[in-house]
Coordinates of C-alpha atoms in Angstrom, one line a residue:
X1 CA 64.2 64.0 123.4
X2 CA 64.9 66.4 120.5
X3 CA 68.3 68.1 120.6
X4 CA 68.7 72.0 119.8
X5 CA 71.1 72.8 117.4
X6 CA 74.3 74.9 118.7
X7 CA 74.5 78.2 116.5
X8 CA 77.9 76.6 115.7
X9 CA 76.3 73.5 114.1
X10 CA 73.9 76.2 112.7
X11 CA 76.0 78.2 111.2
X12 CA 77.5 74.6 109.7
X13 CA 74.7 73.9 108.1
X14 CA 73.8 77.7 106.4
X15 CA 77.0 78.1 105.3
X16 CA 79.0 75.9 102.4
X17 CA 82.0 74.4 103.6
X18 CA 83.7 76.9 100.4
X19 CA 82.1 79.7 101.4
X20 CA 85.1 81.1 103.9
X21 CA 87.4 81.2 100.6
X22 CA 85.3 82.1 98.0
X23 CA 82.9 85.1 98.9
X24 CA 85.9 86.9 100.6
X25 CA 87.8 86.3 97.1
X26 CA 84.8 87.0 95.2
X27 CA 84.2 90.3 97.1
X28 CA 87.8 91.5 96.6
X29 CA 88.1 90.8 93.0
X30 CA 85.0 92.7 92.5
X31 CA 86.5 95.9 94.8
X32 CA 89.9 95.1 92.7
X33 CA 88.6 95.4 89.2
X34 CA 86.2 98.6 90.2
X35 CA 87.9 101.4 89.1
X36 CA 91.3 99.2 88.0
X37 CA 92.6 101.7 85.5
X38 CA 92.2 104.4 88.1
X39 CA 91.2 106.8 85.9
X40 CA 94.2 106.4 83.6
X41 CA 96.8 107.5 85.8
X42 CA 100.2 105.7 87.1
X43 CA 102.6 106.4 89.6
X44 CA 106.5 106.6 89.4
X45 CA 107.1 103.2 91.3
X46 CA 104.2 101.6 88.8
X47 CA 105.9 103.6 86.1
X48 CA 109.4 101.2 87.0
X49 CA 107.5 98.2 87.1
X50 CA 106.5 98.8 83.5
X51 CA 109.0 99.9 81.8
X52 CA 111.8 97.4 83.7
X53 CA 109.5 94.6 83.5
X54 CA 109.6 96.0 79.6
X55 CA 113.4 95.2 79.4
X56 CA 115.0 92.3 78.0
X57 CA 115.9 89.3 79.9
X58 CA 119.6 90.3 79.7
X59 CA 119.0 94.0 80.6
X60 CA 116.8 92.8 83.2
X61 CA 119.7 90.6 84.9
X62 CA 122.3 93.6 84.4
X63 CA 119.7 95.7 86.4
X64 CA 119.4 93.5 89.5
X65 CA 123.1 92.7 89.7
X66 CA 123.3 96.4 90.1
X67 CA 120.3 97.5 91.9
X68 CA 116.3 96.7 92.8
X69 CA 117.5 92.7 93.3
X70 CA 114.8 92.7 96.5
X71 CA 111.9 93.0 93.5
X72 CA 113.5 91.0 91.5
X73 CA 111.1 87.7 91.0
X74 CA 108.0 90.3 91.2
X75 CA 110.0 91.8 87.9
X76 CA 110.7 88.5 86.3
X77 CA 106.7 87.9 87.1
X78 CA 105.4 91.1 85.6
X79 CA 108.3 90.3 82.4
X80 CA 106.2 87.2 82.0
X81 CA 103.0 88.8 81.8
X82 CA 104.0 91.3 79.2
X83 CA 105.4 88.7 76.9
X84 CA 102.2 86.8 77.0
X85 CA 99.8 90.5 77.3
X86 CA 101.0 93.9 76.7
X87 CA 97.3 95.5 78.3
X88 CA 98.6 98.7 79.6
X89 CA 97.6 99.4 83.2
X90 CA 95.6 96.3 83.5
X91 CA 97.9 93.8 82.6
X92 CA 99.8 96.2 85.2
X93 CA 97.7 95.9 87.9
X94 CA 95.8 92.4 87.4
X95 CA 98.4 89.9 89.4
X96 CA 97.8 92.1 91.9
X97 CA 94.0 92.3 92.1
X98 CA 94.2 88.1 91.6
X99 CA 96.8 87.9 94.6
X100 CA 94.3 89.9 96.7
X101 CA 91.6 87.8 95.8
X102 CA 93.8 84.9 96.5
X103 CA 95.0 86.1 99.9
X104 CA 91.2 87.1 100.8
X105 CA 90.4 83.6 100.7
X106 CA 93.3 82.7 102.9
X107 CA 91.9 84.4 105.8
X108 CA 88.7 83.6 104.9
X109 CA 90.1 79.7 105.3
X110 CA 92.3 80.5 107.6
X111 CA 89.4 82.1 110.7
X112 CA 87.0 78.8 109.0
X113 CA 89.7 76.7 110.5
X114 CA 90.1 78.4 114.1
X115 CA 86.9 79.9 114.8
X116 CA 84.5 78.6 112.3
X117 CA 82.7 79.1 108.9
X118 CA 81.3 82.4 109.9
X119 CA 84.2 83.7 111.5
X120 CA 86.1 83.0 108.8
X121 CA 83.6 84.7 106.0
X122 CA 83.8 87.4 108.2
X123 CA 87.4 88.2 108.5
X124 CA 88.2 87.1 105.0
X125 CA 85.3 90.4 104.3
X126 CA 86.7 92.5 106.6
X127 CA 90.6 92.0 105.2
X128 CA 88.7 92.4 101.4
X129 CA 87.3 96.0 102.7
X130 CA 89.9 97.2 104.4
X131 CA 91.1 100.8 102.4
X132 CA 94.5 99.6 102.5
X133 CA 93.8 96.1 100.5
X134 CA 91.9 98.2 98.0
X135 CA 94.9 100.6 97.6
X136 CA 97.7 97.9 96.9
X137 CA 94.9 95.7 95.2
X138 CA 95.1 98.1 92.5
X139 CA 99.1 98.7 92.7
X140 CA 101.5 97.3 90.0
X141 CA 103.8 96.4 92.8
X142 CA 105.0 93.4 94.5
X143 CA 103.2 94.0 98.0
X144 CA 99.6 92.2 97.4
X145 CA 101.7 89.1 95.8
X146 CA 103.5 89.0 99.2
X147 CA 100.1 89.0 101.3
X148 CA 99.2 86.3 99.4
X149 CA 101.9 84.4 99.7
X150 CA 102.5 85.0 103.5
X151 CA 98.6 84.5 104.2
X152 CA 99.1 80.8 102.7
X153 CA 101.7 80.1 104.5
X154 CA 99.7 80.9 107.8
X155 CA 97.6 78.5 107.0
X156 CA 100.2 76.0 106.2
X157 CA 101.5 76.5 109.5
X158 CA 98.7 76.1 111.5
X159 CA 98.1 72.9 109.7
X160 CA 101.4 71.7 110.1
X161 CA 100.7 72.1 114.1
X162 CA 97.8 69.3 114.0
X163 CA 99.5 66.6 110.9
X164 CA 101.5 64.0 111.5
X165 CA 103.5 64.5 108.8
X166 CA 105.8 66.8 107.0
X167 CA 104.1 67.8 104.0
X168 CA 102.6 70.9 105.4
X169 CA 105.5 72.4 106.9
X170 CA 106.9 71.9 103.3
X171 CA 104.5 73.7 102.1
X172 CA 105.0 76.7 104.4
X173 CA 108.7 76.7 103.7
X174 CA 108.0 77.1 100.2
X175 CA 105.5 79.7 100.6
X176 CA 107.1 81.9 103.1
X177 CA 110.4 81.5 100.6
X178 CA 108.4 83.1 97.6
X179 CA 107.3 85.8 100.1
X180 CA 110.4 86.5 101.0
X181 CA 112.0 86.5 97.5
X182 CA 109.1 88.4 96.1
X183 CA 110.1 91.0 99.1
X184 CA 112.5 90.1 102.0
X185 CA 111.2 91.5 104.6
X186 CA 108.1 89.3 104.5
X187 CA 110.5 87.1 106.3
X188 CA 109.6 88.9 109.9
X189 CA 106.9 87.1 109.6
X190 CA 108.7 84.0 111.5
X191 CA 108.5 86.5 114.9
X192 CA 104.6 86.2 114.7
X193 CA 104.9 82.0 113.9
X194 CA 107.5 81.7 116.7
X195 CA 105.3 83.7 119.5
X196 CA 102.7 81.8 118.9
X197 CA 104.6 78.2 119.0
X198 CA 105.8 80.0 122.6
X199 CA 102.2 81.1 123.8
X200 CA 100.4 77.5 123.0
X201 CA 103.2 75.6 124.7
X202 CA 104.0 73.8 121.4
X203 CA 105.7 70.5 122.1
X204 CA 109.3 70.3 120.9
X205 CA 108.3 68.2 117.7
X206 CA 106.3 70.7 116.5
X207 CA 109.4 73.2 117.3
X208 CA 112.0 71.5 115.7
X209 CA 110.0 71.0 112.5
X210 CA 108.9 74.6 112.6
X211 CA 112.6 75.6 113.1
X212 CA 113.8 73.3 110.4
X213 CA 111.3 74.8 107.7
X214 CA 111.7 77.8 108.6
X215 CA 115.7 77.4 108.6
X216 CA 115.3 76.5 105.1
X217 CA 113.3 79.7 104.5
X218 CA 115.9 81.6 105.8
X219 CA 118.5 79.6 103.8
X220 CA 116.4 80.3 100.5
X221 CA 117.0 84.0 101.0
X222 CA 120.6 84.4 102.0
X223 CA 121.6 85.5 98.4
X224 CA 119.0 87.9 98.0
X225 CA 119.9 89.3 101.6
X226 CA 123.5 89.3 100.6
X227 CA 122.8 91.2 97.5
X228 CA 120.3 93.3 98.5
X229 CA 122.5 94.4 101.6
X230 CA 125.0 95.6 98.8
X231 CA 122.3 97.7 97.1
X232 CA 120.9 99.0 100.3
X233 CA 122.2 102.3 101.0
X234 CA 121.2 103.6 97.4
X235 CA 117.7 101.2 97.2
X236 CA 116.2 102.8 100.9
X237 CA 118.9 106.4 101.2
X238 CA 116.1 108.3 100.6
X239 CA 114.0 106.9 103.9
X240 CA 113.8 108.6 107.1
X241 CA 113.5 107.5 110.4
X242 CA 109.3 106.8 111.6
X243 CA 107.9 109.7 112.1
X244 CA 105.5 110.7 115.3
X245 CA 102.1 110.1 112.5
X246 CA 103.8 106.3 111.7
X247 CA 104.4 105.6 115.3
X248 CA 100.7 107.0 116.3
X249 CA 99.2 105.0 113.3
X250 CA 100.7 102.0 114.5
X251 CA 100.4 102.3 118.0
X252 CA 96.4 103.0 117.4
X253 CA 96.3 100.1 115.4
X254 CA 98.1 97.4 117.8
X255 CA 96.3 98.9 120.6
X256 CA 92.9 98.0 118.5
X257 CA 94.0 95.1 118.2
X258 CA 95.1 93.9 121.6
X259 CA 91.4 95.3 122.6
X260 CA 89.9 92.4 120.3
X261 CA 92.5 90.3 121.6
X262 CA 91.7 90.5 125.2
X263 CA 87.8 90.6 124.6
X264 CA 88.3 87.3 122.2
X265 CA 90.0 85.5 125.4
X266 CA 86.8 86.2 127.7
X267 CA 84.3 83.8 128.4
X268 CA 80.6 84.9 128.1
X269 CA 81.0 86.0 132.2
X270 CA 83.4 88.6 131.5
X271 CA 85.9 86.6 133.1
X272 CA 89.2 85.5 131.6
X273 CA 88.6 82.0 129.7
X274 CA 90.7 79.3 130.5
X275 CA 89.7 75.9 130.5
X276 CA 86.3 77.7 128.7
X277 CA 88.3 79.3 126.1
X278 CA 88.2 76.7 122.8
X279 CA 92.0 76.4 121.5
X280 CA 91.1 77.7 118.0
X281 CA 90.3 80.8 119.6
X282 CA 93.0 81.2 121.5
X283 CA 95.6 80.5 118.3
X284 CA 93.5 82.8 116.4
X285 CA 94.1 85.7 119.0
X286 CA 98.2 84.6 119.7
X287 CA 98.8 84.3 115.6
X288 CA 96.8 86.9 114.6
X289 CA 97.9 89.7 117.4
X290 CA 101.4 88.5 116.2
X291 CA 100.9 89.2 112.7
X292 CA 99.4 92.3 113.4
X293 CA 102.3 93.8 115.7
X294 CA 105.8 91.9 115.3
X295 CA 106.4 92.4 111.5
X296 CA 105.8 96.2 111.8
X297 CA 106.7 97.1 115.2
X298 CA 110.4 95.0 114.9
X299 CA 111.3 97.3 111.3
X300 CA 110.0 100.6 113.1
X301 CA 112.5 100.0 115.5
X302 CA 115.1 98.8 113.6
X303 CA 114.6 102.3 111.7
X304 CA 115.5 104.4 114.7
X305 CA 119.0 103.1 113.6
X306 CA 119.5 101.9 109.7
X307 CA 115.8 103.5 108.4
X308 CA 114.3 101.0 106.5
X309 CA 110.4 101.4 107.2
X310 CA 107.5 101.9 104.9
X311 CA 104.2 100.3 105.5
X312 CA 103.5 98.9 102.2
X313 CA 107.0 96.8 103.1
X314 CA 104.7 94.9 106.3
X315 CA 101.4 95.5 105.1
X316 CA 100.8 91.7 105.3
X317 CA 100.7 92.3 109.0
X318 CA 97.1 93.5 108.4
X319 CA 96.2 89.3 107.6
X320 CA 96.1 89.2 111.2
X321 CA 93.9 92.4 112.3
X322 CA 91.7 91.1 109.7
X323 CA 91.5 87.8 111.8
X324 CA 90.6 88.9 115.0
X325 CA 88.1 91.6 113.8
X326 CA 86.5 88.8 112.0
X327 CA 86.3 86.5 114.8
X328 CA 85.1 89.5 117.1
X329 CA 82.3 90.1 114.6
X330 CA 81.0 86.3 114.6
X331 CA 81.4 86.2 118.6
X332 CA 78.9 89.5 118.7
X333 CA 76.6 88.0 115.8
X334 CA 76.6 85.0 118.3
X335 CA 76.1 86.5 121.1
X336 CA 73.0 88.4 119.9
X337 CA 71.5 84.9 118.3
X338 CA 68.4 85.1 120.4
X339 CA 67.3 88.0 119.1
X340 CA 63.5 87.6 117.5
X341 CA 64.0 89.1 113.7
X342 CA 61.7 91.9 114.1
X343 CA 65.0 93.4 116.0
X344 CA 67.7 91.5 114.0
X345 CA 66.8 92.5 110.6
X346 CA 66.7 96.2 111.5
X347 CA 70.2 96.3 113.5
X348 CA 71.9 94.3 110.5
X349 CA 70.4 96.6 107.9
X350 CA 72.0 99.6 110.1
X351 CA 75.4 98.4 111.0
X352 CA 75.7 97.6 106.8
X353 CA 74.4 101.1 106.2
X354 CA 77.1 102.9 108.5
X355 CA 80.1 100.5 107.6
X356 CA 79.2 101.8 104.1
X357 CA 78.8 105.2 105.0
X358 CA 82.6 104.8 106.8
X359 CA 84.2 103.0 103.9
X360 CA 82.9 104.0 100.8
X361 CA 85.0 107.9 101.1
X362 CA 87.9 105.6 101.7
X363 CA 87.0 103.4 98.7
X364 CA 87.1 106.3 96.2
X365 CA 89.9 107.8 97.7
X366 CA 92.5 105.1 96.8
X367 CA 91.1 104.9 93.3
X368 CA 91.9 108.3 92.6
X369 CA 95.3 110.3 90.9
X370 CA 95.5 111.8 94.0
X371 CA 95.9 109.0 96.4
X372 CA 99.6 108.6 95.3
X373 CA 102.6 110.6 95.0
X374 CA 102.1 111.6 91.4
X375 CA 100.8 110.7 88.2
X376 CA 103.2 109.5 85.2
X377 CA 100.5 110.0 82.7
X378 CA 99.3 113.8 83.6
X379 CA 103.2 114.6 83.1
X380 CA 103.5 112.6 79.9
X381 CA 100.2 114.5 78.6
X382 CA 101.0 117.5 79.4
X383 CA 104.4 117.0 77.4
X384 CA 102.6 115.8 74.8
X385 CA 100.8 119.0 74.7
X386 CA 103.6 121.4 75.1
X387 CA 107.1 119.7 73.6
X388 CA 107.6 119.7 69.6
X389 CA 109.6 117.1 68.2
X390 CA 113.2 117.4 68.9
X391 CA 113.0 119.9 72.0
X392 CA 115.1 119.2 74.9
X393 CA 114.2 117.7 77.8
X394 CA 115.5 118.0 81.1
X395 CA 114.8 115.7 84.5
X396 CA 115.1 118.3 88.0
X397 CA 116.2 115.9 89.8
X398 CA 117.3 113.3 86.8
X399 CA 115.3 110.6 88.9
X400 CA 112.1 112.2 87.5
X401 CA 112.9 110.5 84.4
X402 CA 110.9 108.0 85.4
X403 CA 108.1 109.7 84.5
X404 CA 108.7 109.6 81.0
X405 CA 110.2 106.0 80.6
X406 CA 107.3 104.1 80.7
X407 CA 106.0 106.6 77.5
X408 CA 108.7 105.3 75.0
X409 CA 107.2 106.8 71.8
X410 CA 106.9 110.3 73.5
X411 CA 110.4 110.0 75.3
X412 CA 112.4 109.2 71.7
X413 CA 111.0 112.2 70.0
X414 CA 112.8 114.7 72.9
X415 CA 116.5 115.2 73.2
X416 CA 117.1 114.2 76.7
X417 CA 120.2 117.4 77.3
X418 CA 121.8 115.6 80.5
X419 CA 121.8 112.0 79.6
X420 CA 124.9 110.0 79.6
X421 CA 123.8 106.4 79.3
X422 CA 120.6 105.4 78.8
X423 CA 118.7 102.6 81.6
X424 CA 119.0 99.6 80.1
X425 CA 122.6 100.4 79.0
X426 CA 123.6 101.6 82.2
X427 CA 122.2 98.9 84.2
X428 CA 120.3 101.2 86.4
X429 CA 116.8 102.6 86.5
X430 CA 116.7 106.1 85.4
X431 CA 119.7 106.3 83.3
X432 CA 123.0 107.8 84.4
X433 CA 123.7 111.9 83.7
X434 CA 126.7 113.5 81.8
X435 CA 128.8 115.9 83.9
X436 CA 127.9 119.3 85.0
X437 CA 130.0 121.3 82.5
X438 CA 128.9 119.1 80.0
X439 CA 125.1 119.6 80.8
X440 CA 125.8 123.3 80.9
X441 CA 127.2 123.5 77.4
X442 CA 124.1 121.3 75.7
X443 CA 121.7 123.5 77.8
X444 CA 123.1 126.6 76.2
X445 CA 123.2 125.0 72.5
X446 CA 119.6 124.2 72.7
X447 CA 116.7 127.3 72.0
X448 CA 113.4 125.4 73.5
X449 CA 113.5 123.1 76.7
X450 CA 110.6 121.5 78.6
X451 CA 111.7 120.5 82.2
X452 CA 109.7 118.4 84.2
X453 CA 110.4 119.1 88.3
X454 CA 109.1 118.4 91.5
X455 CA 106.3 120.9 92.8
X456 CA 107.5 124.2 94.5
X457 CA 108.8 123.8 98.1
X458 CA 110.2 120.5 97.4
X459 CA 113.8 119.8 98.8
X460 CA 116.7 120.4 95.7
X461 CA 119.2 117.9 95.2
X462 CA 122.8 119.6 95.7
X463 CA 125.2 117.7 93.4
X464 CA 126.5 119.3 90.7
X465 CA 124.5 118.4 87.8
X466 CA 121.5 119.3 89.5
X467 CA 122.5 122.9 90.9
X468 CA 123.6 123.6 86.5
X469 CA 120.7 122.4 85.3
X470 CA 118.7 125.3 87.4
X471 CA 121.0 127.9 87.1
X472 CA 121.8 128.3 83.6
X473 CA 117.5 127.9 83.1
X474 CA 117.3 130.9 85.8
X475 CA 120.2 133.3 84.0
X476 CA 119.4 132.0 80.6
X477 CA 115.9 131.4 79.5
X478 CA 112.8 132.4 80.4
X479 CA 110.2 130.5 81.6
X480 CA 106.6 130.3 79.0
X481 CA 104.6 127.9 80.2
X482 CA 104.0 126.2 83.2
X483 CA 101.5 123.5 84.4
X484 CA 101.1 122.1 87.6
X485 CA 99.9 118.5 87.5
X486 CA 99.2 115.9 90.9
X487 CA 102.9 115.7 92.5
X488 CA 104.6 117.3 89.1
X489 CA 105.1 120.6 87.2
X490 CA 106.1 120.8 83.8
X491 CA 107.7 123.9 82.6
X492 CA 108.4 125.3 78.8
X493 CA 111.5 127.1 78.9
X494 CA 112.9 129.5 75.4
X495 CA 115.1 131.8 75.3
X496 CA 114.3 135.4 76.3
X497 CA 111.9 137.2 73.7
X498 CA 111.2 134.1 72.0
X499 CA 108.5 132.4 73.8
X500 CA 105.9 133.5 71.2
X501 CA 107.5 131.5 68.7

């Protein structure tokens, strides 16, 4: 008697055993390198990485003793790549495209392993696609490295749950440790690792070597935490509380999630699975509900009382949505298996046309000027078009000198009127400021002054050398230019009657 083949043994036999890692990781190096330079523009946090990762070794140590120490490996990282390739914005923005790729195919491994091959080509696709991979794909920051890392590490841990042995909860602690040193709050991922030890009824081996790696984790990052803790209220003082949009955001996306959740857990009856219910799926749905909701939720609500919450800072939580729409996708392909291909062909070719249709406005979005704060270079160009040689230069507020620091060349030809020490002698990031009377009496020696300032309606810093800076402009110069670029204006000042010169 001749046996039919399960569509699980199918699917065995159509798809490589690689296949889970490397078309999700092919797929999201090609939607990384599509429209890398994004067209030629930089934001201020990119604009740090550059021109700290720029510094010396020494200058760089200095730094983090003083500030910044939680992106202090991703620094030393991007220090590295400069010495060996200066590239500009690709060199910039490269590790990070790699590190999506990389983490990409740690889903894609990671679903292979709990729900199978297609499953896991499926969720390593749908994490590759996702607008907010492609946005911090293409950012020359830390947060894709830490995906990465954190992604490995899930799948470190779920082997460690089946070996007999050590060596992959070594693994994990190592991982997780980079995660955490690359950014520290990566380690929040131990809530989601822990729930879902609690909701398999994980014997007390697997606990105690769960707790011991994961104590070592923990014992990795106490300096960093220490040091960090100092830096704190000047690294995150400019964070509010959540806002209504973040809580609504997340609460849509957790309550998406615990809909695939809950559908995942059915058998085909409709009926809650339980003995039906195959345990990969079911640690699928516990880890990945976990690493969808803990990481953020836990900071939001630490944030009603010390604010410390921005996305990007937990956007490895989106590993785990990324899972369980990827298993939800193979359970419907599967459950529609029977169709003749007269009607499968058709339906496939739609649902590809609409998910383009959705995704592709969210694709070009994120690799615009606009999908950031600001751009460094449209400020630096537009003071390349409007300074001469030796004019001053003024910073409202004096953080806005970032803008300028990662253009060197341009910088040194300006007389920057406020500065007191410059970054790298002052240990910090944008330089430190003379005092206000100070200010006031360079302001008044100088005759042309370019100011770069944060669009109209923007808050104004109150201390002192702020409130000088705009009111000797106001009283004594007039203003001759002014250009408005994404997030930035940049304003000519002379003074009064001498603008046509």
């Amino acid at each position: 008697m001749t046996r039919t083949a399960s569509p699980r043994t199918t699917v065995r036999a159509a798809l490589p055993a690689v296949a889970p890692a490397a078309l999700p990781a092919a797929l999201a190096l090609a939607l990384g390198l599509w429209g890398i330079g994004r067209r030629d523009s930089m934001w201020r946090d990119e604009s740090v990485t550059h021109q700290v990762a720029h510094r010396s070794l020494g200058d760089l140590g200095r730094l983090l003793g003083h500030i910044d120490a939680v992106h202090g490996l991703y620094y030393l990282l991007m220090h590295a790549v400069f010495a060996l390739w200066d590239g500009g914005v690709l060199a910039l923005r490269l590790p990070s495209v790699l590190a999506t790729a990389l983490a990409a195919a740690g889903v894609g491994v990671t679903g292979a392993r709990l729900a199978g091959r297609r499953a896991g080509v499926l969720a390593g696709t749908v994490f590759a696609v996702l607008p907010v991979t492609q946005q911090y794909a293409q950012e020359g920051r830390s947060y894709a490295l830490v995906t990465a890392a954190v992604t490995w590490a899930t799948y470190a841990f779920l082997r460690g749950l089946d070996a007999p042995g050590r060596r992959w909860w070594a693994g994990y602690a190592v991982l997780l440790a980079v995660a955490c040193w690359l950014h520290e709050f990566a380690a929040l991922a131990l809530t989601a690792y822990a729930l879902t030890l609690w909701r398999l009824g994980a014997p007390r081996r697997t606990w105690r070597r769960w707790a011991l790696a994961s104590a070592a984790v923990l014992a990795a990052l106490l300096p960093l935490a220490v040091l960090s803790a100092r830096q704190a209220e000047g690294q995150l003082g400019w964070l509010g509380r959540p806002s209504a949009a973040m809580w609504f955001q997340y609460a849509a996306v957790a309550a998406v999630c615990a809909l695939l959740a809950r559908w995942l857990l059915r058998d085909g009856t409709g009926e809650p699975g339980r003995g039906g219910a195959a345990r990969g799926r079911v640690t699928l749905v516990r880890l990945g509900l976990g690493l969808a909701v803990l990481p953020a939720g836990l900071l939001m609500t630490v944030s009603l009382v010390k604010p410390w919450y921005v996305d990007r800072y937990v956007i490895y939580g989106m590993t785990g949505a990324a899972l369980l729409a990827g298993a939800a996708l193979d359970r419907a392909v599967a459950g529609r298996a029977r169709w003749r291909r007269a009607v499968r062909v058709p339906v496939a070719c739609l649902a590809a046309v609409a998910a383009v249709a959705v995704l592709l406005p969210w694709s070009l979005a994120v690799r615009s000027p606009q999908s950031r704060k600001d751009d460094a270079v449209a400020v630096s160009r537009e003071v390349r078009r409007l300074a001469r040689p030796g004019d001053g230069v003024l910073f409202l507020p004096a953080r806005r000198r970032e803008w300028l620091l990662s253009r060197p060349a341009l910088y040194a030809r300006l007389d920057d009127l406020a500065l007191s020490g410059s970054p790298a002698a002052s240990a910090t990031l944008q330089g430190t400021e003379l005092p206000a009377a100070e200010i006031r009496r360079r302001i008044l020696a100088a005759d042309r002054i370019v100011a770069l300032a944060d669009p109209p309606g923007q808050p104004l810093d109150p201390y002192p050398q702020e409130a000088v800076k705009r009111d000797v402009l106001h009283r004594q110069f007039e203003v001759c230019a002014r250009v408005h670029v994404h997030g930035a204006q940049v304003l000519r000042y002379a003074r009064p009657g001498r603008c046509a010169r």
